[in-house]
Short mmCIF file of C-alpha atoms and ligand atoms in Angstrom, two decimals:
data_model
loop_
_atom_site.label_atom_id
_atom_site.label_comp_id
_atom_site.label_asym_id
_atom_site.label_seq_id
_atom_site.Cartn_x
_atom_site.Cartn_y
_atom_site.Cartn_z
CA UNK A 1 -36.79 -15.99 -11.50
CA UNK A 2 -40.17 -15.44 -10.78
CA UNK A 3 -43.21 -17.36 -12.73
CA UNK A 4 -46.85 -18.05 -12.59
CA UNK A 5 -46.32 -21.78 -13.63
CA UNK A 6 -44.70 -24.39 -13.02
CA UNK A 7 -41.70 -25.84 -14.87
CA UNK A 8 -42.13 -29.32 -16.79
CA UNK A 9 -39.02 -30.22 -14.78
CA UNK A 10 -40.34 -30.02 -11.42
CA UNK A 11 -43.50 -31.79 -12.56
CA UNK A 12 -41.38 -34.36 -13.83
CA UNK A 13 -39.98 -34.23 -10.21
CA UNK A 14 -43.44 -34.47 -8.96
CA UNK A 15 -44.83 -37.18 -10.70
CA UNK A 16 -41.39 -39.27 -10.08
CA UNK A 17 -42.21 -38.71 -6.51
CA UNK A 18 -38.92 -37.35 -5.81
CA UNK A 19 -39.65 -33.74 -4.51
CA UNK A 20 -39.10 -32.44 -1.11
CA UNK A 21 -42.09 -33.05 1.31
CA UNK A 22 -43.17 -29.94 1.69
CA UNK A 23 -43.16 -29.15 -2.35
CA UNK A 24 -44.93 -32.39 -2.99
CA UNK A 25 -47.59 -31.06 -1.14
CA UNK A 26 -47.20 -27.57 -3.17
CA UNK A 27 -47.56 -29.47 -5.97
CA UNK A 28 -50.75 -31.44 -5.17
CA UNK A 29 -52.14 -28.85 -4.34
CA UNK A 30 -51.51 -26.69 -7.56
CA UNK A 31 -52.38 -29.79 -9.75
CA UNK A 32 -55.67 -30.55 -7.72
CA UNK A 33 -56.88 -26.97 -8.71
CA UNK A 34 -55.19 -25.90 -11.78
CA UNK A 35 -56.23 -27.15 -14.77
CA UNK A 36 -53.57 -25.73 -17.06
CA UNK A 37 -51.04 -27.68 -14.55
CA UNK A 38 -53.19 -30.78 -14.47
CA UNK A 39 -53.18 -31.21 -18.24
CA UNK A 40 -49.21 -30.35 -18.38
CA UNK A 41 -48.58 -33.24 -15.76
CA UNK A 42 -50.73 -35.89 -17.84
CA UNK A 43 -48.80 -35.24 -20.38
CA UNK A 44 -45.75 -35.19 -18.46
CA UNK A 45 -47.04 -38.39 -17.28
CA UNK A 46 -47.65 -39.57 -20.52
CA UNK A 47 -43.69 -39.28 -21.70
CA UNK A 48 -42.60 -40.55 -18.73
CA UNK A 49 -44.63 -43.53 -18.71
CA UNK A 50 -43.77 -46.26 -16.57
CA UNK A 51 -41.58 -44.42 -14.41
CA UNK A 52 -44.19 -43.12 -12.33
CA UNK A 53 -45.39 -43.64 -8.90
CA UNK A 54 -46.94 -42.03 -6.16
CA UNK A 55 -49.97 -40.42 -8.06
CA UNK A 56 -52.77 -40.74 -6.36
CA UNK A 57 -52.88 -37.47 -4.76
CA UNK A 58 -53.41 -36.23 -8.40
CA UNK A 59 -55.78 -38.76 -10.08
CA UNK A 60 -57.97 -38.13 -6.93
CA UNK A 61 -59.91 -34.55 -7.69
CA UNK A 62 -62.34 -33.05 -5.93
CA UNK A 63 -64.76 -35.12 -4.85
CA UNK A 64 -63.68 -39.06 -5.49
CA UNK A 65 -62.94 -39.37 -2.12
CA UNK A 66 -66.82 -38.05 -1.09
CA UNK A 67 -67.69 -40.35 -3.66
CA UNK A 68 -65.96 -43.93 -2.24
CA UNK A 69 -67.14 -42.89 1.03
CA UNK A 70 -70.73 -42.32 -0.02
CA UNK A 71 -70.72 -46.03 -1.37
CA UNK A 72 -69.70 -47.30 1.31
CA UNK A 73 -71.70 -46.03 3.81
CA UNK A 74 -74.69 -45.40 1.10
CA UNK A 75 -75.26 -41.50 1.26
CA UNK A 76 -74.64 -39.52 -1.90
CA UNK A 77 -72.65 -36.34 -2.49
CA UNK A 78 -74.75 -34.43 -4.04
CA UNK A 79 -71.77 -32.50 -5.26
CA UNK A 80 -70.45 -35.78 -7.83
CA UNK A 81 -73.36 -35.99 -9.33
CA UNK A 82 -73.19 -32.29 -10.63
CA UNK A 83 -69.38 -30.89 -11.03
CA UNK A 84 -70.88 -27.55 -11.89
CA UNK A 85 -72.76 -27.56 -8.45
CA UNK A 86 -68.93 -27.75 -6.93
CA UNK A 87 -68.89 -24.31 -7.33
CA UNK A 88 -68.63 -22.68 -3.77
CA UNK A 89 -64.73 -24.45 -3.76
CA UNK A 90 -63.44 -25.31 -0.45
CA UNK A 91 -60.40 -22.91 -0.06
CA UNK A 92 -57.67 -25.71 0.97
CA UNK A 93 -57.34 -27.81 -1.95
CA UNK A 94 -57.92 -31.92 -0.29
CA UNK A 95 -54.31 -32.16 -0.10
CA UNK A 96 -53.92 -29.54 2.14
CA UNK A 97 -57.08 -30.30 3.97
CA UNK A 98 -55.43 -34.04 4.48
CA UNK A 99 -52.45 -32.08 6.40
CA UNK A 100 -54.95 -29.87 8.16
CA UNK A 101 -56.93 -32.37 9.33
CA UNK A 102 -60.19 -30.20 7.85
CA UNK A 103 -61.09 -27.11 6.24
CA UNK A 104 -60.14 -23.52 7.10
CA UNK A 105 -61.76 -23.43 10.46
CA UNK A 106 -59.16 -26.93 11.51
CA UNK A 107 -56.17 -24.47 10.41
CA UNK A 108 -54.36 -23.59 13.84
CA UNK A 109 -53.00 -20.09 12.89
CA UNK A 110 -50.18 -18.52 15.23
CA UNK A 111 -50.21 -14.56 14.74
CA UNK A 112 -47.10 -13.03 13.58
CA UNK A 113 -47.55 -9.41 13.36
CA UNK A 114 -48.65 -6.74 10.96
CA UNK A 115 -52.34 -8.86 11.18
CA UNK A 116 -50.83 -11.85 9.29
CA UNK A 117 -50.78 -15.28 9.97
CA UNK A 118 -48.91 -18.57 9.62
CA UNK A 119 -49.32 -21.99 10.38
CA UNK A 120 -46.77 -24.75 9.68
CA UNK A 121 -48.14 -27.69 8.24
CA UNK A 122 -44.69 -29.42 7.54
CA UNK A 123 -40.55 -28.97 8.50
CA UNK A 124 -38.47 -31.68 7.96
CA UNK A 125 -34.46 -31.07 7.17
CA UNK A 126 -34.58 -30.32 3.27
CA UNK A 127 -38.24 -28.59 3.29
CA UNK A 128 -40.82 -26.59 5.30
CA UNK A 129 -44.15 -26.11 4.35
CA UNK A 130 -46.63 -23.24 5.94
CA UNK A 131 -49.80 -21.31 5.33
CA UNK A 132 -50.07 -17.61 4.97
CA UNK A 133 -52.81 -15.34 6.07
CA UNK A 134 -52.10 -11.66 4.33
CA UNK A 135 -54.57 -9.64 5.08
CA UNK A 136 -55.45 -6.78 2.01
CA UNK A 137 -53.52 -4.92 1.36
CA UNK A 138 -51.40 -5.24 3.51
CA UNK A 139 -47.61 -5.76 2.50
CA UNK A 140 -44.53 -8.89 2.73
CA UNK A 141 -41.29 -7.89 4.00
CA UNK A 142 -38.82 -7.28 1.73
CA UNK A 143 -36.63 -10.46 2.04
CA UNK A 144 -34.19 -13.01 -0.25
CA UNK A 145 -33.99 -16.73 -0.43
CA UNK A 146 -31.14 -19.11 0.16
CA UNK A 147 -33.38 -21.92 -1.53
CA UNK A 148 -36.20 -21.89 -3.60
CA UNK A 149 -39.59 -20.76 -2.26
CA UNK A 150 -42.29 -21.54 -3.78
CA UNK A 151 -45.79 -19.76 -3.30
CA UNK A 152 -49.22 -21.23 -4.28
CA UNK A 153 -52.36 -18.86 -4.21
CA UNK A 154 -55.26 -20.22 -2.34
CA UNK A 155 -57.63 -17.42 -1.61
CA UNK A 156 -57.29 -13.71 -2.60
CA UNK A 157 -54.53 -12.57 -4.40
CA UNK A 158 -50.99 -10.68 -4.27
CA UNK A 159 -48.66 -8.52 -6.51
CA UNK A 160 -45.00 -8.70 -7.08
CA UNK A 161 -43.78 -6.07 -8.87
CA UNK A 162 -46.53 -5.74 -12.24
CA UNK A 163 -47.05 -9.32 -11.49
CA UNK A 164 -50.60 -10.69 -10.08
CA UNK A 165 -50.75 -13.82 -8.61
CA UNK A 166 -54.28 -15.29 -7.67
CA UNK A 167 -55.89 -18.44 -6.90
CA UNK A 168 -53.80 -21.74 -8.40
CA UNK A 169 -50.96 -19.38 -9.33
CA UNK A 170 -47.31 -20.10 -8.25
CA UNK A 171 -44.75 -17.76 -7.76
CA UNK A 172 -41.13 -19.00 -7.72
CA UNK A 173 -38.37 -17.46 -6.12
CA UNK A 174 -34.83 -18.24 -5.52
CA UNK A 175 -31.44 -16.96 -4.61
CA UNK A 176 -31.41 -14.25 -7.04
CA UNK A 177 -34.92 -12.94 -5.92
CA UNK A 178 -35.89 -10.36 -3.92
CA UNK A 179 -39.32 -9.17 -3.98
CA UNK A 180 -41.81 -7.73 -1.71
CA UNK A 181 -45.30 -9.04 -2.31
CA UNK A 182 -47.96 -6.91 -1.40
CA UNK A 183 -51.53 -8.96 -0.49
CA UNK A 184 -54.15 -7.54 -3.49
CA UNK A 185 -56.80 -5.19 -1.77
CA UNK A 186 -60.23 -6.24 -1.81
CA UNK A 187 -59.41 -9.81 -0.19
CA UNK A 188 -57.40 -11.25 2.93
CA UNK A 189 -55.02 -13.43 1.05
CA UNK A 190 -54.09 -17.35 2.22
CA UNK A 191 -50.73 -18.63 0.43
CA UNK A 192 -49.69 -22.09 0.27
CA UNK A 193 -45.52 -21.86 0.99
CA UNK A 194 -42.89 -24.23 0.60
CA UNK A 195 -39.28 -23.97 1.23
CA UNK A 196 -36.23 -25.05 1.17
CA UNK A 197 -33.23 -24.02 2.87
CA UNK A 198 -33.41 -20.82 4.97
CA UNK A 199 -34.68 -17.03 3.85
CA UNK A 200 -32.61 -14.42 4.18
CA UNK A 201 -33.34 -10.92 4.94
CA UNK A 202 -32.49 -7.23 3.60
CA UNK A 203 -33.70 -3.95 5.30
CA UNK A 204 -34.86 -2.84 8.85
CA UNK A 205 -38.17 -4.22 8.72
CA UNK A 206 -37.90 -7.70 8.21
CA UNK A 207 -35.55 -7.77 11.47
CA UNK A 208 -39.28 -7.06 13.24
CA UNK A 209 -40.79 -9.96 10.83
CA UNK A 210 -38.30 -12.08 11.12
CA UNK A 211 -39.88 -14.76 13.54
CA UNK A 212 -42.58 -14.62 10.59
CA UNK A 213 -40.37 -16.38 8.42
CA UNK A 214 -38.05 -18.47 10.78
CA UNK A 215 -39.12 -21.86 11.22
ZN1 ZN B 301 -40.01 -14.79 -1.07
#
């Protein structure tokens, strides 16, 4: 199973605030700079009615948080005033920058080899969350999955197979997946990741990369 969206189901999951931490914040994420998702989830929302709770990581979008703070201490965002003059994004969508405690340059990246780069933002029993630094071109260890990993695109892009996967795409993988994702030249790539359960490896390589992926 591999997909560029995600399913209604998990959204459902989402907005019933009943996923995993770490896929929550996948999910936030993906919403809070994917339109196509965004729209899905209202109407998700919309059927589910009542039910929901725990939204307000999604009805917050870029900027309504600049924009309460400007009123209360009286400076203005230029940026709210003009949605089109949002333009130069911020790479970490807010609720990854919440985790971070900032932007990019708060990220505390550990190297692990082959010029990537990982920093875990969340690991509780059922779920771990990290960021990925890929840098072009340069290519994932072939590995499977005992869970379901789930990959949001923040910067850059990667391949899978014929597949592309850029900015505010997710790819979905589980047990019956194995892939090897190769970071699109032409851009360092930086991957949102959430697991669950543990990954399992095939092939000599990953051996090397395996501290990449253990958490
Ligand atoms: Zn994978």
């Amino acid at each position: 199973m591999t997909q560029h969206s995600i399913p209604d189901e998990i959204l459902l999951d989402y907005a019933n605030g009943s996923l995993p931490e770490a896929f929550d914040l996948l999910l936030a994420a993906h919403v809070s700079i994917d339109n196509e998702a965004r729209g899905r989830l209202d109407e998700v929302e919309a059927v589910g009615g009542a039910l929901m709770d725990g939204l307000d990581a999604v009805d917050m979008d870029e900027g309504s948080l600049e924009a309460t703070l400007a009123k209360i201490t009286g400076t203005a965002p230029a940026e709210v005033s003009n949605p089109a003059a949002q333009a130069p994004c911020q790479v970490l969508p807010r609720p990854i920058r919440d985790y971070v405690g900032g932007g990019l340059d708060s990220v505390k990246w550990r190297s692990v080899g082959m010029g990537c780069k990982q920093a875990i933002l969340n690991h509780d029993g059922e779920s771990s969350a990290r960021l990925l630094y890929i840098p072009a071109g340069v290519e994932m260890p072939d590995h499977g999955h005992k869970g379901t990993e789930m990959t949001l695109v923040l910067k850059g892009a990667f391949l899978d197979g014929d597949t592309r996967f850029a900015r505010g795409d997710v790819e979905i993988a589980d047990e019956e997946t194995e892939h090897r994702p190769v970071a699109d030249t032409g851009d360092d790539c930086i991957c949102l990741v959430a697991c669950s359960g543990s990954l399992r490896f095939t092939g000599l390589l990953p051996r090397i990369a395996q501290p990449f992926f253990r958490i």
